[in-house]
Short mmCIF file of C-alpha atoms in Angstrom, two decimals:
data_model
loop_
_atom_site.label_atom_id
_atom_site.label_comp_id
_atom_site.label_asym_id
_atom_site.label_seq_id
_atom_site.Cartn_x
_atom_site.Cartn_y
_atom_site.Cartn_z
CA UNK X 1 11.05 54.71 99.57
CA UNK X 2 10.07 51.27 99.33
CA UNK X 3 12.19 48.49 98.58
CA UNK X 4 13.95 47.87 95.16
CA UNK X 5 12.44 43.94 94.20
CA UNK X 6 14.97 43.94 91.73
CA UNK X 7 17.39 44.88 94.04
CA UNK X 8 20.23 41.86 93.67
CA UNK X 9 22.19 39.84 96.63
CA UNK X 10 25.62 41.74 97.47
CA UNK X 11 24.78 45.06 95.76
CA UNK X 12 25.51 46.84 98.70
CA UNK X 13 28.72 45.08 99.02
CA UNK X 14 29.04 45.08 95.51
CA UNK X 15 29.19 49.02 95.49
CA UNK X 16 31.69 49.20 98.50
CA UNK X 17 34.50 46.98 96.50
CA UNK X 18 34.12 49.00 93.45
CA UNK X 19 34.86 52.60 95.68
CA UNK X 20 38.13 50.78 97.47
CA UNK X 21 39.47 50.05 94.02
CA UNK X 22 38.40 53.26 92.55
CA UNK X 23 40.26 55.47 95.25
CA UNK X 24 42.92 52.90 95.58
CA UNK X 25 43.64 53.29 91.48
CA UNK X 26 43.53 57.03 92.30
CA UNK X 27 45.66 57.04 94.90
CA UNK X 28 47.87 54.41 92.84
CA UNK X 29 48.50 56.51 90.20
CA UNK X 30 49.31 59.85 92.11
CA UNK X 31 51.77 57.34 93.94
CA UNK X 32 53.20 56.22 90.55
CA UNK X 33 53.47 60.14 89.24
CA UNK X 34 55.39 61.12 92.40
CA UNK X 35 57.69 58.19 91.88
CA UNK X 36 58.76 59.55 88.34
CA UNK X 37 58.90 62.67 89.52
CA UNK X 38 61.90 61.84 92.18
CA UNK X 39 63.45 60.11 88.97
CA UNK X 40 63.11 63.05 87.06
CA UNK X 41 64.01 65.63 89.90
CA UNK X 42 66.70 63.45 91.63
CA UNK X 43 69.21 66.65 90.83
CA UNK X 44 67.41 68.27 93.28
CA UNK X 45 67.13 66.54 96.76
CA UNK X 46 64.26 68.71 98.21
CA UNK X 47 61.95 67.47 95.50
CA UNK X 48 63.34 63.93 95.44
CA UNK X 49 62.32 63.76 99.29
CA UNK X 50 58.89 65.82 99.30
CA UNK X 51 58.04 63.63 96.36
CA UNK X 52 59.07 60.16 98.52
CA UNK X 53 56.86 61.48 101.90
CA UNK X 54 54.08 61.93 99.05
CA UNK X 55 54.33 58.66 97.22
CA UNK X 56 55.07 55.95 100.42
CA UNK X 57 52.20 57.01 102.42
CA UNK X 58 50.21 56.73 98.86
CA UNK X 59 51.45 53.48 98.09
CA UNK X 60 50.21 52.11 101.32
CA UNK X 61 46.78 53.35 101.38
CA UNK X 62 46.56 52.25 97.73
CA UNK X 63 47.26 48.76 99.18
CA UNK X 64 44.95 48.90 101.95
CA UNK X 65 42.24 50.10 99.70
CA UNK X 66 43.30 47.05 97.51
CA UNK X 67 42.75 44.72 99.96
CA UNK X 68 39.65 45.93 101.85
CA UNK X 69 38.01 45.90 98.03
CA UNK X 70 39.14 42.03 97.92
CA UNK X 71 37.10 41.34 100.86
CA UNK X 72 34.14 43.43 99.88
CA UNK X 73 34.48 41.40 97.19
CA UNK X 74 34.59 37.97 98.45
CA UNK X 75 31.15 39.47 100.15
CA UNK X 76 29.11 39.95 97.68
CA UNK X 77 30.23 37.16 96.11
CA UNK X 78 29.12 34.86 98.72
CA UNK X 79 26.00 36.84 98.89
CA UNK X 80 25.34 36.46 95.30
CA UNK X 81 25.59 32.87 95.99
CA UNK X 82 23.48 32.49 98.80
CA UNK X 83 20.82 34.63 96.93
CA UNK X 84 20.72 32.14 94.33
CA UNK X 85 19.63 29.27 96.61
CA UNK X 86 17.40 31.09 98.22
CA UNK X 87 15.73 32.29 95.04
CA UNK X 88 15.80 28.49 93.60
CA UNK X 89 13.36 27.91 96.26
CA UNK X 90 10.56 30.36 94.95
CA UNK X 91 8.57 26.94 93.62
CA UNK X 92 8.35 26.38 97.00
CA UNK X 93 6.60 29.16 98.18
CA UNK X 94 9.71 30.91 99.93
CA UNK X 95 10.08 34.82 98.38
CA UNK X 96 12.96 36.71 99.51
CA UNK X 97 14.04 40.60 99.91
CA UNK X 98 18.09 40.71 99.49
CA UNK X 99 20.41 43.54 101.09
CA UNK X 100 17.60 45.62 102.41
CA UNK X 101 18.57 48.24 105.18
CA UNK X 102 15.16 48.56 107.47
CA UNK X 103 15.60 52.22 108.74
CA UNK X 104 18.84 52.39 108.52
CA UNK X 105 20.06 50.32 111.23
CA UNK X 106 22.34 47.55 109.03
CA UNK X 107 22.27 46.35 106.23
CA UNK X 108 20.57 42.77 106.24
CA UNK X 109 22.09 40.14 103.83
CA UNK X 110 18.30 38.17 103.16
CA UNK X 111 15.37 38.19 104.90
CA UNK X 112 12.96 35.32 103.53
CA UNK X 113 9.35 34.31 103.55
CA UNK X 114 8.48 30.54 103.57
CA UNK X 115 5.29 28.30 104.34
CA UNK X 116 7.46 27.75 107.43
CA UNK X 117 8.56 31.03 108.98
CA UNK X 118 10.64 33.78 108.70
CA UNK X 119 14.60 33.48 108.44
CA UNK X 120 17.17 36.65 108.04
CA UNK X 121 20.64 34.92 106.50
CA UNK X 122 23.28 37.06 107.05
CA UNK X 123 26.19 35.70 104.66
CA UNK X 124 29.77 35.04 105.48
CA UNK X 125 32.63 34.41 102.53
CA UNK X 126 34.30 31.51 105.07
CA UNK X 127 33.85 32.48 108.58
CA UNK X 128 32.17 34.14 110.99
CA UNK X 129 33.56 36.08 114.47
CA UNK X 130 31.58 36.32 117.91
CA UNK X 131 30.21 39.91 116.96
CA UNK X 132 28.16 38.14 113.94
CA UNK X 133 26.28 36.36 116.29
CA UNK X 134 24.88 39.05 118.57
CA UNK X 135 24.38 41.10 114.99
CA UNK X 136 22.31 38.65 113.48
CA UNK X 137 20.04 38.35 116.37
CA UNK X 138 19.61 41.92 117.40
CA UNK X 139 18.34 42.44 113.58
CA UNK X 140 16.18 39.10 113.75
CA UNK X 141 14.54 40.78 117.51
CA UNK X 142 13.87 44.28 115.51
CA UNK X 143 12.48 42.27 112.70
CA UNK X 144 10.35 40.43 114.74
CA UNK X 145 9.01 43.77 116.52
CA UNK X 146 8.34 44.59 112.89
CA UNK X 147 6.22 41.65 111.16
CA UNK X 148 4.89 40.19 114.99
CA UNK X 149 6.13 36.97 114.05
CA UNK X 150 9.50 34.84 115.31
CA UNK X 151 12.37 35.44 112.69
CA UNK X 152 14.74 32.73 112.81
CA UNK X 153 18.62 34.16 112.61
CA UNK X 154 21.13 32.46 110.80
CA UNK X 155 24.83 32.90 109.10
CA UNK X 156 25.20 30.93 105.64
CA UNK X 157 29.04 30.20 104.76
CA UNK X 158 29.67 30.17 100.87
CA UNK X 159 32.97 28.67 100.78
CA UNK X 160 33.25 26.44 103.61
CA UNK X 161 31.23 22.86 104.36
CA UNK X 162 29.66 22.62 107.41
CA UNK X 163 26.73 20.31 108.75
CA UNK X 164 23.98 23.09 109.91
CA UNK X 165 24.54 23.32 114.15
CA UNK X 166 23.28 26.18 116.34
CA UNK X 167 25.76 28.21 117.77
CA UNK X 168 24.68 30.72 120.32
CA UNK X 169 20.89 30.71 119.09
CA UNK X 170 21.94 31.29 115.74
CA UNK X 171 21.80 28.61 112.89
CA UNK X 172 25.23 28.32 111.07
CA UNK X 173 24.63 26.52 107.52
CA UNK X 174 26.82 26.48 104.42
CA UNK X 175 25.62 27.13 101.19
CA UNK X 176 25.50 23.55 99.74
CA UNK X 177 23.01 22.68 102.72
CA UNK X 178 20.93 26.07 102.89
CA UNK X 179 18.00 24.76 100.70
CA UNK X 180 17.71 21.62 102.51
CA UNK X 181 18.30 23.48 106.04
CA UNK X 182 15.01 26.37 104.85
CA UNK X 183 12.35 23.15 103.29
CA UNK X 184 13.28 21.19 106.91
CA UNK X 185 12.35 24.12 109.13
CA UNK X 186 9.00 23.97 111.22
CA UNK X 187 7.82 27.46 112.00
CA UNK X 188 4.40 29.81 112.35
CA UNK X 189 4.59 31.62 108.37
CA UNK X 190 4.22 35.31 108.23
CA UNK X 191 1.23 37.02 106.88
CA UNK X 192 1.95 37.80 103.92
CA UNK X 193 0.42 41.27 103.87
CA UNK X 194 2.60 42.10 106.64
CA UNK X 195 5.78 41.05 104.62
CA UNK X 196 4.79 43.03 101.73
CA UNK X 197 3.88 46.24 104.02
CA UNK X 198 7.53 45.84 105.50
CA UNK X 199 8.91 46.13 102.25
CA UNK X 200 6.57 49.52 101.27
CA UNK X 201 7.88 50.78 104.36
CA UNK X 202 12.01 50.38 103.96
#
């Protein structure tokens, strides 16, 4: 199936905050209904307890759930963000593809196409953690493999300022200097047929 062009930045995430808060309402509510219920049945002790081992271990996974969806959605959040530079830039001759999985081996943030190379911008809400790094390059290596031409990793950070540095051969920017960062970069462009193949093939 090929890629989705109107496929939007964070969709994936997007999706993954709205099933924590859907099971964590669920499991919420069952929580809540137990909690009458010892009310209701506190005559009876049995119940009262039986209901309590139900609704504790219910509230708790309800508030996991709560906050994994809060950082699911700070994600696609950010990535929203960062998909809006990036797609400011189309009068520049950059096109992008956003939250594209290329068989099935992670989900890449944005992969873009400029009159100066290749870049795959994996987006972070505020920071980033060692693993990040050595994600974002294995995907920009197996990218590379794919199109024959150098993919340049980098991490873009929506919510927190930071002059663009290199960090382990991979380009942190934040948001506010990701246009600037793309225009200023001096690489070999892909062919373009190639991109557009890549995309009939994910």
């Amino acid at each position: 199936m090929a890629y989705e062009v109107t496929r939007r930045p964070g969709a994936f995430a997007s999706g993954r905050e709205g099933r924590h808060l859907l099971v964590g309402i669920a499991a919420a509510l069952i929580a809540l209904f137990a909690s009458l219920g010892v009310v209701l049945w506190s005559s009876a002790l049995w119940v009262s307890l039986l209901l309590l081992i139900v609704a504790v271990p219910l509230l708790k996974h309800a508030r996991q759930r709560e906050r994994a969806a809060d950082r699911w959605g700070k994600g696609w959040r950010a990535e929203a963000r960062v998909g809006a530079v990036i797609e400011s830039l189309r009068p520049d001759g950059f096109v992008a593809m956003h939250d594209i999985v290329p068989h099935g081996r992670g989900n890449v943030d944005h992969l873009v196409r400029g009159p100066n190379g290749v870049f795959l911008i994996e987006t972070k809400h505020r920071r980033y953690l060692d693993p990040d790094l050595g994600k974002v390059k294995r995907q920009a290596a197996r990218l590379h493999d794919e199109l024959g031409s150098w993919v340049t990793p980098a991490i873009a950070l929506a919510t927190r300022r930071r002059v663009p540095f290199k960090h382990a051969g991979v380009w942190v920017i934040d948001v506010d200097h990701l246009a600037d960062w793309l225009r200023s970069q001096r690489g070999t462009p892909c062919d373009f047929e190639r991109f557009a193949r890549l995309a009939d093939r994910l």
